[in-house]
């Protein structure tokens, strides 16, 4: 019987016991799901009338408005978090202690604070100084959500990019310095492009997290998708009950579709990166040249001009 590093391989009795536990656990989960569905069905949440609300143009328009608002927040927060991530990653790798400590402190602080608390604190701060900051309409909620998503996801992206930069072979950096490139040139033209390419699937996976975190705008009453679904369900009455379950199912399906689209993009980029041809093409091998012949070749190249004509001495 072979053994792995973490645990001993299970024997025949252990394998049978694990299968029994798996079957019991699966049946328990299925039973719980069936129980929940039956209870909700008894309360009329799956009645056809509950689903008729989607035939109304007002309901559909509210859901579309919430979806567009969610995508708007996601796009702005995604771009800003990537920019912030690059800045923090470069600062974390800086040779200056003050810059490195400042970037490290920023990353560790906002990675440790729950995102919901960050968004709520920014919302209260922006509300307090709303007139001084020039916010109008729902600008307070919008920027509180965007800035909160940016500082948190930017800190996470910084660690991802730092790991990618550190994964670049050390010889790449040494070769760049040997060519006379400055530190900024080495970082911007050699290390960051290769680090981003190496960690691109992980970066996009973190963007999926950013997309899902936009639903936290519900807490600060920002009219994103989840908030719109809650408002529709709370203000609509069908058969003396609110259609929460149909709206949750539809909203959840939208979130799942968006996340699957981003995940598919990450997988496509990863497959494309594996197929991409990189590196310097190897020159075809030539016949070895003797020492005397090599000198003759050098003398001939000095005599012949660039177009094959003789040069003047």
XYZ file of C-alpha atoms in Angstrom:
313
model
C 0.000 0.000 0.000
C 1.510 3.299 -1.109
C 1.461 6.397 1.063
C 1.410 10.059 0.117
C 3.091 12.957 1.847
C -0.062 14.158 3.615
C -1.844 10.943 4.563
C -1.764 7.190 4.148
C -3.663 5.760 1.223
C -7.017 4.340 2.441
C -7.390 0.596 2.556
C -10.388 -1.440 1.318
C -12.462 -0.869 4.484
C -11.667 2.852 4.547
C -12.656 3.222 0.893
C -15.991 1.502 1.539
C -16.565 3.690 4.601
C -15.769 6.851 2.622
C -18.194 5.837 -0.112
C -20.933 5.214 2.453
C -20.298 8.626 4.019
C -20.359 10.264 0.585
C -23.685 8.632 -0.295
C -25.214 9.597 3.067
C -23.973 13.187 2.738
C -25.259 13.483 -0.827
C -28.674 12.129 0.136
C -28.822 14.531 3.090
C -28.066 17.529 0.852
C -30.617 16.393 -1.736
C -33.200 15.859 0.987
C -32.592 19.358 2.363
C -32.973 20.901 -1.097
C -36.190 18.962 -1.720
C -37.538 20.043 1.682
C -36.830 23.717 0.915
C -38.433 23.475 -2.538
C -41.549 21.783 -1.110
C -41.914 24.411 1.602
C -41.553 27.254 -0.878
C -43.996 25.585 -3.230
C -46.538 25.249 -0.413
C -46.270 29.000 0.131
C -46.954 29.614 -3.563
C -43.517 30.931 -4.516
C -43.441 28.709 -7.617
C -46.988 29.482 -8.710
C -47.359 30.670 -12.334
C -48.717 34.006 -11.129
C -45.408 34.725 -9.422
C -43.591 34.452 -12.731
C -46.107 36.589 -14.614
C -44.495 39.718 -13.170
C -41.733 39.419 -15.774
C -44.303 40.099 -18.477
C -44.532 43.687 -17.282
C -42.255 46.141 -19.067
C -41.633 48.100 -15.869
C -40.170 45.055 -14.092
C -37.971 44.188 -17.038
C -36.764 47.776 -17.370
C -35.874 47.954 -13.679
C -33.856 44.747 -13.936
C -32.060 45.999 -17.056
C -31.307 49.327 -15.343
C -29.867 47.462 -12.360
C -27.767 45.291 -14.651
C -26.377 48.301 -16.534
C -25.591 50.058 -13.264
C -23.792 46.954 -12.003
C -21.731 46.746 -15.195
C -20.912 50.451 -14.970
C -19.578 50.087 -11.436
C -17.703 46.944 -12.394
C -15.955 48.504 -15.401
C -14.815 51.594 -13.491
C -13.728 49.611 -10.428
C -11.972 46.971 -12.545
C -9.904 49.542 -14.462
C -8.999 51.521 -11.347
C -8.138 48.388 -9.356
C -5.789 47.179 -12.106
C -4.046 50.558 -12.252
C -3.785 50.674 -8.462
C -2.562 47.073 -8.426
C 0.295 47.882 -10.800
C 1.300 50.931 -8.737
C 1.218 49.006 -5.463
C 3.082 46.028 -6.942
C 5.860 48.299 -8.217
C 5.954 50.071 -4.862
C 6.121 46.756 -3.018
C 9.152 45.783 -5.115
C 10.832 49.178 -4.804
C 14.359 49.392 -3.415
C 13.394 52.456 -1.369
C 12.295 51.389 2.109
C 9.813 54.230 2.577
C 7.989 53.426 -0.662
C 8.072 49.689 0.027
C 6.745 50.077 3.569
C 4.022 52.462 2.451
C 2.837 50.096 -0.282
C 3.020 47.091 2.050
C 1.044 48.879 4.756
C -1.649 49.950 2.297
C -1.995 46.423 0.906
C -2.117 44.699 4.280
C -4.541 47.255 5.717
C -7.200 47.060 3.023
C -6.833 43.316 2.572
C -7.498 42.846 6.285
C -10.516 45.168 6.578
C -13.785 43.572 5.389
C -14.886 45.119 2.121
C -18.373 45.852 3.449
C -16.944 47.965 6.268
C -14.724 49.847 3.827
C -17.649 50.639 1.522
C -19.885 51.715 4.397
C -17.179 53.931 5.944
C -16.510 55.605 2.595
C -20.237 56.152 2.098
C -20.552 57.898 5.480
C -17.434 59.949 4.755
C -18.662 61.025 1.331
C -22.105 61.874 2.722
C -20.512 64.053 5.399
C -18.492 66.039 2.842
C -20.906 65.663 -0.065
C -21.094 69.377 -0.861
C -17.318 69.844 -0.568
C -16.642 66.910 -2.902
C -19.217 68.082 -5.438
C -21.306 64.894 -5.469
C -24.794 65.117 -6.949
C -27.587 62.579 -7.246
C -26.392 59.058 -6.523
C -22.753 60.064 -6.989
C -22.082 59.520 -3.289
C -23.175 55.872 -3.396
C -21.505 55.285 -6.753
C -18.065 56.527 -5.742
C -18.247 54.945 -2.288
C -18.825 51.588 -3.961
C -16.216 52.170 -6.685
C -13.490 53.391 -4.323
C -14.183 50.574 -1.865
C -13.929 47.965 -4.615
C -10.830 49.658 -6.001
C -8.777 49.750 -2.802
C -9.647 46.168 -1.836
C -9.312 44.487 -5.210
C -6.353 46.701 -6.112
C -4.538 45.386 -3.035
C -5.287 41.804 -4.050
C -4.272 42.445 -7.655
C -1.011 43.975 -6.416
C -0.060 40.721 -4.700
C -1.024 38.754 -7.809
C 1.098 40.987 -10.037
C 3.980 40.920 -7.575
C 3.950 37.140 -7.670
C 3.955 37.260 -11.471
C 6.879 39.684 -11.570
C 8.857 37.566 -9.109
C 8.221 34.509 -11.289
C 10.150 36.074 -14.190
C 13.588 34.421 -14.423
C 16.326 36.470 -12.801
C 18.378 36.332 -15.977
C 15.797 38.504 -17.758
C 16.461 41.356 -15.357
C 20.224 40.898 -15.443
C 20.227 40.863 -19.242
C 18.192 44.075 -19.340
C 20.615 45.798 -16.963
C 23.524 44.513 -19.062
C 22.007 46.280 -22.069
C 22.130 49.557 -20.160
C 18.427 49.847 -19.378
C 17.321 51.868 -16.371
C 15.260 50.429 -13.493
C 12.060 51.983 -14.801
C 12.665 50.596 -18.276
C 13.393 47.132 -16.898
C 10.215 47.155 -14.832
C 7.910 48.579 -17.503
C 9.238 46.818 -20.602
C 10.613 43.516 -19.273
C 9.186 42.472 -15.906
C 5.610 43.775 -15.873
C 4.606 42.481 -19.354
C 5.893 38.993 -18.575
C 4.420 39.036 -15.057
C 1.013 40.112 -16.337
C 1.036 37.401 -18.983
C 1.954 34.750 -16.413
C -0.787 35.798 -13.975
C -3.467 36.894 -16.448
C -5.904 34.045 -15.633
C -5.608 34.863 -11.924
C -6.111 38.562 -12.625
C -9.315 37.839 -14.529
C -10.469 35.490 -11.769
C -10.091 38.372 -9.318
C -12.153 40.514 -11.682
C -14.913 37.924 -11.263
C -14.724 38.608 -7.525
C -14.953 42.330 -8.259
C -18.100 41.751 -10.306
C -19.752 39.783 -7.517
C -18.724 42.348 -4.907
C -20.714 45.034 -6.725
C -23.778 43.529 -5.015
C -22.536 45.089 -1.752
C -23.897 48.384 -3.079
C -27.234 47.106 -1.818
C -26.137 48.004 1.724
C -25.649 51.689 0.853
C -28.902 51.810 -1.166
C -27.152 52.067 -4.526
C -29.476 51.026 -7.351
C -27.439 48.097 -8.659
C -28.924 44.744 -9.676
C -29.432 43.239 -6.215
C -30.969 46.439 -4.854
C -33.343 46.665 -7.808
C -34.428 43.050 -7.296
C -35.100 43.700 -3.612
C -37.118 46.822 -4.427
C -39.194 45.013 -7.055
C -39.897 42.098 -4.718
C -40.752 44.360 -1.806
C -43.133 46.555 -3.799
C -44.906 43.759 -5.697
C -47.650 41.632 -4.159
C -48.928 38.466 -5.857
C -51.447 36.208 -4.103
C -50.908 38.143 -0.871
C -47.182 37.416 -0.966
C -44.013 38.992 -2.348
C -42.288 37.227 -5.281
C -38.851 37.009 -3.685
C -37.942 33.538 -4.945
C -38.608 34.148 -8.678
C -36.661 37.410 -8.575
C -33.790 35.840 -6.638
C -33.617 33.020 -9.183
C -33.557 35.446 -12.107
C -31.027 37.750 -10.441
C -28.817 34.818 -9.467
C -28.947 33.495 -13.033
C -27.779 36.893 -14.318
C -24.854 36.985 -11.883
C -23.900 33.398 -12.770
C -24.020 34.189 -16.498
C -21.760 37.226 -16.066
C -19.266 35.328 -13.928
C -19.223 32.387 -16.346
C -18.534 34.785 -19.210
C -15.514 36.227 -17.386
C -14.325 32.739 -16.403
C -14.617 31.603 -20.017
C -12.559 34.640 -21.037
C -9.874 33.656 -18.519
C -9.780 30.080 -19.834
C -9.600 31.288 -23.436
C -6.720 33.638 -22.644
C -4.892 30.865 -20.810
C -5.274 28.448 -23.736
C -4.222 31.140 -26.196
C -1.178 31.942 -24.092
C -0.119 28.301 -24.123
C -0.403 28.156 -27.906
C 1.388 31.466 -28.472
C 4.844 31.207 -29.921
C 7.432 33.147 -27.974
C 11.174 33.427 -27.810
C 13.897 34.065 -30.388
C 14.046 31.862 -33.439
C 17.141 29.668 -33.548
C 19.354 30.233 -36.570
C 20.001 27.198 -38.768
C 23.232 25.345 -38.059
C 26.172 25.981 -40.396
C 29.214 23.899 -41.204
C 32.100 24.447 -38.766
C 34.752 26.869 -40.012
C 38.442 26.329 -39.439
C 40.580 29.036 -37.866
C 42.366 29.914 -41.101
C 39.143 30.053 -43.082
C 37.615 32.294 -40.434
C 40.458 34.800 -40.851
C 39.961 34.758 -44.609
C 36.260 35.474 -44.142
C 37.042 38.412 -41.835
C 39.570 39.872 -44.283
C 37.109 39.529 -47.126
C 34.359 41.300 -45.140
C 36.693 44.177 -44.386
C 37.595 44.560 -48.082
C 34.053 44.233 -49.467
C 31.639 47.086 -48.988
C 28.046 46.822 -47.830
C 26.859 46.197 -51.410
C 29.679 43.825 -52.245
C 31.920 46.530 -53.828
C 35.530 47.145 -52.854
C 36.192 49.868 -50.271
C 38.842 52.527 -50.621
C 41.894 52.294 -48.362
